[in-house]
Tab-separated table of C-alpha atoms in Angstrom:
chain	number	residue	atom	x	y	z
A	1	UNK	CA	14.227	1.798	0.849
A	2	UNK	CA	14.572	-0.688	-2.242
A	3	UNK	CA	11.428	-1.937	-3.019
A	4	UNK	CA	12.460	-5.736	-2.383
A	5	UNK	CA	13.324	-4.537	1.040
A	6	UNK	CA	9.949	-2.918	1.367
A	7	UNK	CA	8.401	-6.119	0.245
A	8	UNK	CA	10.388	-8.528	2.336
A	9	UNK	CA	10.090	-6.532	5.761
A	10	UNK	CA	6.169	-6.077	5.023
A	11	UNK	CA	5.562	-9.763	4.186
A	12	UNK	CA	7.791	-11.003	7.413
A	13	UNK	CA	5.060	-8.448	9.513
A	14	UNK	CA	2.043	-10.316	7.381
A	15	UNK	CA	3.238	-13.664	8.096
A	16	UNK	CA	0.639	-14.563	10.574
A	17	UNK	CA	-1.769	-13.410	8.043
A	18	UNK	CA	-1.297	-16.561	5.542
A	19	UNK	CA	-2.978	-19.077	5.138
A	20	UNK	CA	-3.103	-22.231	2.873
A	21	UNK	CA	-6.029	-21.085	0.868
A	22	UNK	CA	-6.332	-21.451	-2.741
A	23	UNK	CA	-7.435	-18.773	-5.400
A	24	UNK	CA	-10.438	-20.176	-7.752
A	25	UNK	CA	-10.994	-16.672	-9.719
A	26	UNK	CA	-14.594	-16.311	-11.466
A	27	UNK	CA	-13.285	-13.575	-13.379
A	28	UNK	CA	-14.156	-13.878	-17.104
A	29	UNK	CA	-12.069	-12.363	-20.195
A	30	UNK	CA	-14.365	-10.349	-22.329
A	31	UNK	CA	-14.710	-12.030	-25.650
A	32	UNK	CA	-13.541	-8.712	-27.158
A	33	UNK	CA	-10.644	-8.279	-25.043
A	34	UNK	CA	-8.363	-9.024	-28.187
A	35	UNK	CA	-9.848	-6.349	-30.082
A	36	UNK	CA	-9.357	-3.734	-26.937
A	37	UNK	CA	-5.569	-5.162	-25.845
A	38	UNK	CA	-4.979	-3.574	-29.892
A	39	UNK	CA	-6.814	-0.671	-30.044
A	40	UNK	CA	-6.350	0.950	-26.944
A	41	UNK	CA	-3.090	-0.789	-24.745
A	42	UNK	CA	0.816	-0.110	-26.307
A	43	UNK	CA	2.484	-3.446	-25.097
A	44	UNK	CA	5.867	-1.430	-24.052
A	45	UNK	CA	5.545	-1.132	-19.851
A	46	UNK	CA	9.034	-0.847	-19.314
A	47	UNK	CA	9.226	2.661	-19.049
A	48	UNK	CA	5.866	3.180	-16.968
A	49	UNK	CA	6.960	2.762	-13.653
A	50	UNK	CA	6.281	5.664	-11.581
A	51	UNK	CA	4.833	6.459	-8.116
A	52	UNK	CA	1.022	7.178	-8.881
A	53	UNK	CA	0.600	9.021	-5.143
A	54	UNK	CA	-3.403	7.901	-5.029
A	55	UNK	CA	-5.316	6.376	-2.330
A	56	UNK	CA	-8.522	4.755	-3.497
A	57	UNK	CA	-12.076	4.783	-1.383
A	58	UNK	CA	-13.634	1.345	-0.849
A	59	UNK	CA	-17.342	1.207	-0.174
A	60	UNK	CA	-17.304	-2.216	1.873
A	61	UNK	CA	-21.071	-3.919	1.529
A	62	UNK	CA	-21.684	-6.573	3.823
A	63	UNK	CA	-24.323	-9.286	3.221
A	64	UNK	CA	-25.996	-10.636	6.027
A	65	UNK	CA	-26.778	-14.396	6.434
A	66	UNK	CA	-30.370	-16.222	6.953
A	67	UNK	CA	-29.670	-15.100	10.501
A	68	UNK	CA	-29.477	-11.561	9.726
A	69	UNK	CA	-25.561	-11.536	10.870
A	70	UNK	CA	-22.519	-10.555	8.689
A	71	UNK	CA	-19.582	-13.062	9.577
A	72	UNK	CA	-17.321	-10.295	9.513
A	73	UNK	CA	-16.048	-7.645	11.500
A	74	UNK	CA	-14.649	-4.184	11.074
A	75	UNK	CA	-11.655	-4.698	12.661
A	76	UNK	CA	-10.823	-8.047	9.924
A	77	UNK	CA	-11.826	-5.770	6.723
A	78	UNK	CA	-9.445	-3.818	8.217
A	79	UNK	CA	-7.038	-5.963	8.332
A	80	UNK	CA	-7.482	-7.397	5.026
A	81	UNK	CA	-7.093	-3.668	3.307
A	82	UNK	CA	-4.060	-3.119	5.269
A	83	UNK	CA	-2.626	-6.331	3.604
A	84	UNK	CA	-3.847	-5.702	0.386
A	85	UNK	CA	-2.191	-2.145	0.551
A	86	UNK	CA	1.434	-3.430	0.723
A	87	UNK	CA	1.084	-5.508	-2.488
A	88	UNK	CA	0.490	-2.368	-4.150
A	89	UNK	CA	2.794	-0.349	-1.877
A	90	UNK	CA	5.833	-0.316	-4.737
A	91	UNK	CA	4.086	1.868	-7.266
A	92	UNK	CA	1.904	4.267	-4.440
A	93	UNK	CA	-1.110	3.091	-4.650
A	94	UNK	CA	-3.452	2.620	-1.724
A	95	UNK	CA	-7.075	2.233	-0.272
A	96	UNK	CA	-9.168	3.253	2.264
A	97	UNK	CA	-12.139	2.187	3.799
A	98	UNK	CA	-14.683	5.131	2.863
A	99	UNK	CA	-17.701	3.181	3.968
A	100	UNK	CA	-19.513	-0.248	5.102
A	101	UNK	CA	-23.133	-0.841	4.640
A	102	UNK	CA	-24.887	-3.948	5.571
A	103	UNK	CA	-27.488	-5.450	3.216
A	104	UNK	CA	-30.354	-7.564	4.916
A	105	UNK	CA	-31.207	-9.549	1.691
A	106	UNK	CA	-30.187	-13.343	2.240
A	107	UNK	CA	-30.825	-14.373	-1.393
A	108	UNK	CA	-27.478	-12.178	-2.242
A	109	UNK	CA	-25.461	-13.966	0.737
A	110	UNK	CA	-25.769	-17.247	-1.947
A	111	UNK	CA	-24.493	-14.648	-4.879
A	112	UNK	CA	-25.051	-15.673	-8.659
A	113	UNK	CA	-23.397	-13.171	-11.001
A	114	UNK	CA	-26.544	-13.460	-13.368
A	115	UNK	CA	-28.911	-11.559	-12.418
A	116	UNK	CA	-27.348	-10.641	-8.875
A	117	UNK	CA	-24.750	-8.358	-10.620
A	118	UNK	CA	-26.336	-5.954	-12.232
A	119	UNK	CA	-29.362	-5.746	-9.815
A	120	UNK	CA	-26.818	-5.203	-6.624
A	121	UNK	CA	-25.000	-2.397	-8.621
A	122	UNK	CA	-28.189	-0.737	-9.379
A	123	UNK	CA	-29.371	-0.914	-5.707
A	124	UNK	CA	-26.299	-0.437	-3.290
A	125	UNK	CA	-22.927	0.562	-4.971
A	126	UNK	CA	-21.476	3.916	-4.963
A	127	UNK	CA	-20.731	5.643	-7.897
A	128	UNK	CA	-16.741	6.103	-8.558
A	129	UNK	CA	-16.065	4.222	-5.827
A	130	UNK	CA	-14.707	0.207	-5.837
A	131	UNK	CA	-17.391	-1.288	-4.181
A	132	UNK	CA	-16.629	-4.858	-2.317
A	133	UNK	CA	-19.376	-6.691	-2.051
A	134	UNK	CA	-19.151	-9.809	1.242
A	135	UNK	CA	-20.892	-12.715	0.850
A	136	UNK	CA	-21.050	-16.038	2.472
A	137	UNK	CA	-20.542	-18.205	-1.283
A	138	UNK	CA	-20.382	-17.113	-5.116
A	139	UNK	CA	-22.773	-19.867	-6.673
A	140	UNK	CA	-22.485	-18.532	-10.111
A	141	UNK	CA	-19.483	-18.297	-11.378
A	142	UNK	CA	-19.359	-22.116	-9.591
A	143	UNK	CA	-16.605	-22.972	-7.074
A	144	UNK	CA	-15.428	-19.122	-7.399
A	145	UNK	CA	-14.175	-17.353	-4.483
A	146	UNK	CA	-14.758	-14.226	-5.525
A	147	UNK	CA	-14.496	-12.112	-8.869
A	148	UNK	CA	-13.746	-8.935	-10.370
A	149	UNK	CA	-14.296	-6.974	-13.968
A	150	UNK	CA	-11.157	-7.048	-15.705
A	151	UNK	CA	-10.291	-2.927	-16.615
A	152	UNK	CA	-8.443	-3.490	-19.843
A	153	UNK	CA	-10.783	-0.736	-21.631
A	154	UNK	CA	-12.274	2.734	-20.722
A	155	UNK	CA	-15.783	2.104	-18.698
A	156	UNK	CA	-19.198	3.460	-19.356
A	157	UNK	CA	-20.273	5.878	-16.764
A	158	UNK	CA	-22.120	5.812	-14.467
A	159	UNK	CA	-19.257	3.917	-12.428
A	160	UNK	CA	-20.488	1.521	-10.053
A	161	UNK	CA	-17.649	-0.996	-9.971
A	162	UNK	CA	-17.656	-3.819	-8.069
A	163	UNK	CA	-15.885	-6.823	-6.675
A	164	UNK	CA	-17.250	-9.464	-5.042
A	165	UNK	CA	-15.303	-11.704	-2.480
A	166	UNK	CA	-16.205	-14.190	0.282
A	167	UNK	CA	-16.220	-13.344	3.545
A	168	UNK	CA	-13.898	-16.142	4.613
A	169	UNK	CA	-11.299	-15.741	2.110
A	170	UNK	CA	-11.095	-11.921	1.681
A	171	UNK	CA	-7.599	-11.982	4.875
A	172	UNK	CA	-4.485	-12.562	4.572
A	173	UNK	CA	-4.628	-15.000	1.291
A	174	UNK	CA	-3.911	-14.192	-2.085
A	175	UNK	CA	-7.776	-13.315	-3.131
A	176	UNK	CA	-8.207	-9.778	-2.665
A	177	UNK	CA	-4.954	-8.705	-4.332
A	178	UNK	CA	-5.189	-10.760	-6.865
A	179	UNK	CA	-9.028	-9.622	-7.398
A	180	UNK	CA	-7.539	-6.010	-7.332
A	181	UNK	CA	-5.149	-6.848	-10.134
A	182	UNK	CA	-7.659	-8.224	-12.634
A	183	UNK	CA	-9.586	-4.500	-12.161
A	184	UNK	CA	-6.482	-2.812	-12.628
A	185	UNK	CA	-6.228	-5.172	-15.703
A	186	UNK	CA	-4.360	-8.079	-15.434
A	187	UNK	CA	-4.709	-10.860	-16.378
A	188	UNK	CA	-3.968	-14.619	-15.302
A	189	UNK	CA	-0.432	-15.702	-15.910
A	190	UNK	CA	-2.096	-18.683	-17.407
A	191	UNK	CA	-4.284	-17.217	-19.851
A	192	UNK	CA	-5.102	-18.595	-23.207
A	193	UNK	CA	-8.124	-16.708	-24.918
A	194	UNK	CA	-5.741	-14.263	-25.944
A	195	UNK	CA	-3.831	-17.364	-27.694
A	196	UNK	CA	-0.920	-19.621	-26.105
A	197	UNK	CA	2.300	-18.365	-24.816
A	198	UNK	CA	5.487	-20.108	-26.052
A	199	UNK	CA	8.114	-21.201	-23.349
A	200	UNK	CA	10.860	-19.214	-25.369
A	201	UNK	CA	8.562	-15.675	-25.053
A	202	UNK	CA	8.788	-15.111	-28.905
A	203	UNK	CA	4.921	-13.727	-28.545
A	204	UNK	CA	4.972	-12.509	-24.922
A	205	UNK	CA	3.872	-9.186	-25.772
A	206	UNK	CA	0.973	-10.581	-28.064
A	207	UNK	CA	-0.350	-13.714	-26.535
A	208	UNK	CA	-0.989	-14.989	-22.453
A	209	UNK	CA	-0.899	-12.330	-19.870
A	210	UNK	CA	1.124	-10.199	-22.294
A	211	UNK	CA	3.589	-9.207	-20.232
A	212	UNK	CA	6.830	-10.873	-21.150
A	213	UNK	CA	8.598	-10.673	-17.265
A	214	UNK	CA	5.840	-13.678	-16.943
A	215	UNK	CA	6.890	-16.992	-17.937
A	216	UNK	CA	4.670	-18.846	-20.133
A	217	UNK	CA	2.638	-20.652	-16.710
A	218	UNK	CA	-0.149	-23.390	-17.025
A	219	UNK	CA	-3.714	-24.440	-14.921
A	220	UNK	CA	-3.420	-26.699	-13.219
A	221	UNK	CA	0.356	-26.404	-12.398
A	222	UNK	CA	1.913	-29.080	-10.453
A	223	UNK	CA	4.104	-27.815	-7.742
A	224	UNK	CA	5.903	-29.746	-4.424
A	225	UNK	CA	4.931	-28.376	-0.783
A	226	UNK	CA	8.010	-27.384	-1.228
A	227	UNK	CA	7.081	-24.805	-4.036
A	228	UNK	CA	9.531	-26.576	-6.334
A	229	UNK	CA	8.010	-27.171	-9.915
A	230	UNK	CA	7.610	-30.799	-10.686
A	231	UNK	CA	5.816	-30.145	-13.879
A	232	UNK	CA	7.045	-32.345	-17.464
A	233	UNK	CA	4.117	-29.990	-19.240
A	234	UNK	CA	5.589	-28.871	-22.782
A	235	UNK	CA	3.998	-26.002	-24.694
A	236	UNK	CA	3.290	-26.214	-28.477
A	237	UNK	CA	7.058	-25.728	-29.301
A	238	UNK	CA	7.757	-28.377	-27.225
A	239	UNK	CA	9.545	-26.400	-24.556
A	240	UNK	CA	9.173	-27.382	-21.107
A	241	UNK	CA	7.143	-24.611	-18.763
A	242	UNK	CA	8.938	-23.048	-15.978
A	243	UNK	CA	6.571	-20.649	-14.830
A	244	UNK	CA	7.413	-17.874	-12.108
A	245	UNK	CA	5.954	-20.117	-8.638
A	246	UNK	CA	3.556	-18.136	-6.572
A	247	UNK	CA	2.867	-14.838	-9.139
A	248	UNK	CA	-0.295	-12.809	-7.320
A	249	UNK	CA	-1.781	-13.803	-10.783
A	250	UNK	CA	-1.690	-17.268	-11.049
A	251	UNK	CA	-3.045	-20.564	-9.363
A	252	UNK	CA	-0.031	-21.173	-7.470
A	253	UNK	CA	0.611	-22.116	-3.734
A	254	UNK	CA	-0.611	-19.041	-2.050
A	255	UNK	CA	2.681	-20.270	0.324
A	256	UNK	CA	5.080	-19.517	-2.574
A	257	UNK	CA	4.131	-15.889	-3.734
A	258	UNK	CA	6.265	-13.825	-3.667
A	259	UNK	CA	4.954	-10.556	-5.329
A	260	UNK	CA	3.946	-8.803	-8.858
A	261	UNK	CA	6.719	-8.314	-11.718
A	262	UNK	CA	7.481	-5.041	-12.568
A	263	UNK	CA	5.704	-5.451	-16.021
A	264	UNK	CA	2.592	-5.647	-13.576
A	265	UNK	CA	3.299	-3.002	-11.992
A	266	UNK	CA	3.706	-1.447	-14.765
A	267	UNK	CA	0.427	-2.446	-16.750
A	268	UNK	CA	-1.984	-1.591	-13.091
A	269	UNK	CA	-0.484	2.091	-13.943
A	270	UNK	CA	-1.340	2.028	-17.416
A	271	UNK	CA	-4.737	0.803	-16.610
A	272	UNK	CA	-5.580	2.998	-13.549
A	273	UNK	CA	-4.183	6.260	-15.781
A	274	UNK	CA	-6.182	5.451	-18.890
A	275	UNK	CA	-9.175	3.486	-17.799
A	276	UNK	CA	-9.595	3.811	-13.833
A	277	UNK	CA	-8.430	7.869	-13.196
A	278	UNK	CA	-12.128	8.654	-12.219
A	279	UNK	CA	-12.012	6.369	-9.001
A	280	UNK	CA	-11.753	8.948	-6.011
């Protein structure tokens, strides 16, 4: 079946499962990311895609509130990881739940990425697993919903990845697959540490989200309910934006998406092959 079929029947089926909510990412660009997109990432995708035939384990942790209660249920993470598996559906990749713990320590239910990170890898997460770590809010990064380590570079072992999401947000919104693509290494279609995108896509392969099937895209973007772009935003040629409404990757009305370009397909292969291939 084509894969726009695929996509359309699964996302009819997941309809219920949308909501209106809207991403606020706390992932952060490594300042050396520059330096790694050169030395270790060829910018041609287009002849990548392939069916990679894995299914990935997911160590679910759960962190209970002051009350000692989770918020969650089985049955919705679930859920969620049977939505998240038809985004990546078109290139054969899937997850599984392996395994859900529940952590009684209410000072990681209010979750600040400095110190709580490293201190909740050392303690709870599985080794060469993706562990998801629940909690109620992320209060550093501020505002975030949830968060993920962007795998544009080989890791240091011991593996003990992990993404953090809240527990309200983690269903049938854009969150978790769009915290998914960040550790298979994309990045926002709006990014600018790795300098500006031009309009006319003269340093696509260089610059933004480096994938040129992208359109240059800004933050904040104004769209209609309609998801019709009403922006007059010019970039520094002077070209008006028309970015691609709804992208997985960007800040878009979760209502408009629609579903990764190939050339993100593409570049979650590259990563998982050269810089995720010891995830079981």
């Amino acid at each position: 079946m084509p894969i726009k079929l695929t996509l359309l029947l699964f996302f009819c089926l997941s309809f219920s499962l949308l909501n209106s909510q809207t991403i606020s990412c706390g992932t952060v660009v490594p300042p050396n990311s520059a330096q790694l997109e050169r030395t270790f990432i060829s910018k041609n995708y287009q002849a990548l895609t392939t069916c990679l035939k894995k299914t990935l384990s997911l160590h679910f942790i759960i962190v209970t509130d002051s009350l000692n209660k989770t918020g969650i249920t089985p049955a919705a993470i679930q859920l969620a990881v049977t939505y998240l598996n038809g985004w990546y559906a078109p290139v054969c990749l899937s997850f599984q739940v392996c395994s859900m713990d529940t952590v009684y320590a209410y000072k990681y239910n209010k979750w600040h990425k400095t110190p709580d990170d490293a201190e909740f890898r050392a303690l709870y997460c599985k080794e060469n697993m993706i562990n998801i770590v629940l909690v109620s809010n992320i209060i550093v990064p501020g505002g975030a919903l949830g968060y993920a380590p962007l795998g544009n570079a080989p890791s240091t072992a011991p593996h003990h990845d992990l993404i953090v999401l809240t527990k309200a947000n983690i269903g049938g919104g854009s969150l978790f697959p769009h915290e998914m693509g960040h550790f298979f290494g994309l990045y926002h279609t709006f990014e600018t540490s790795l300098g500006i995108e031009f309009v006319n896509e003269s340093n696509c392969t260089s610059t933004g989200d480096l994938l040129c099937d992208t359109p240059a895209d800004i933050n904040p973007a104004p769209v209609s309910g309609a998801c019709v772009w009403t922006g007059t935003n010019r970039d520094p040629n002077n070209d008006l934006y028309t970015p691609l409404l709804g992208n997985i990757m960007s800040y878009h009305n979760p209502a408009c998406a629609l579903s990764f370009t190939t050339d993100q397909y593409n570049r979650i292969i590259f990563c998982y092959l050269n810089f995720r291939n010891y995830l079981y």
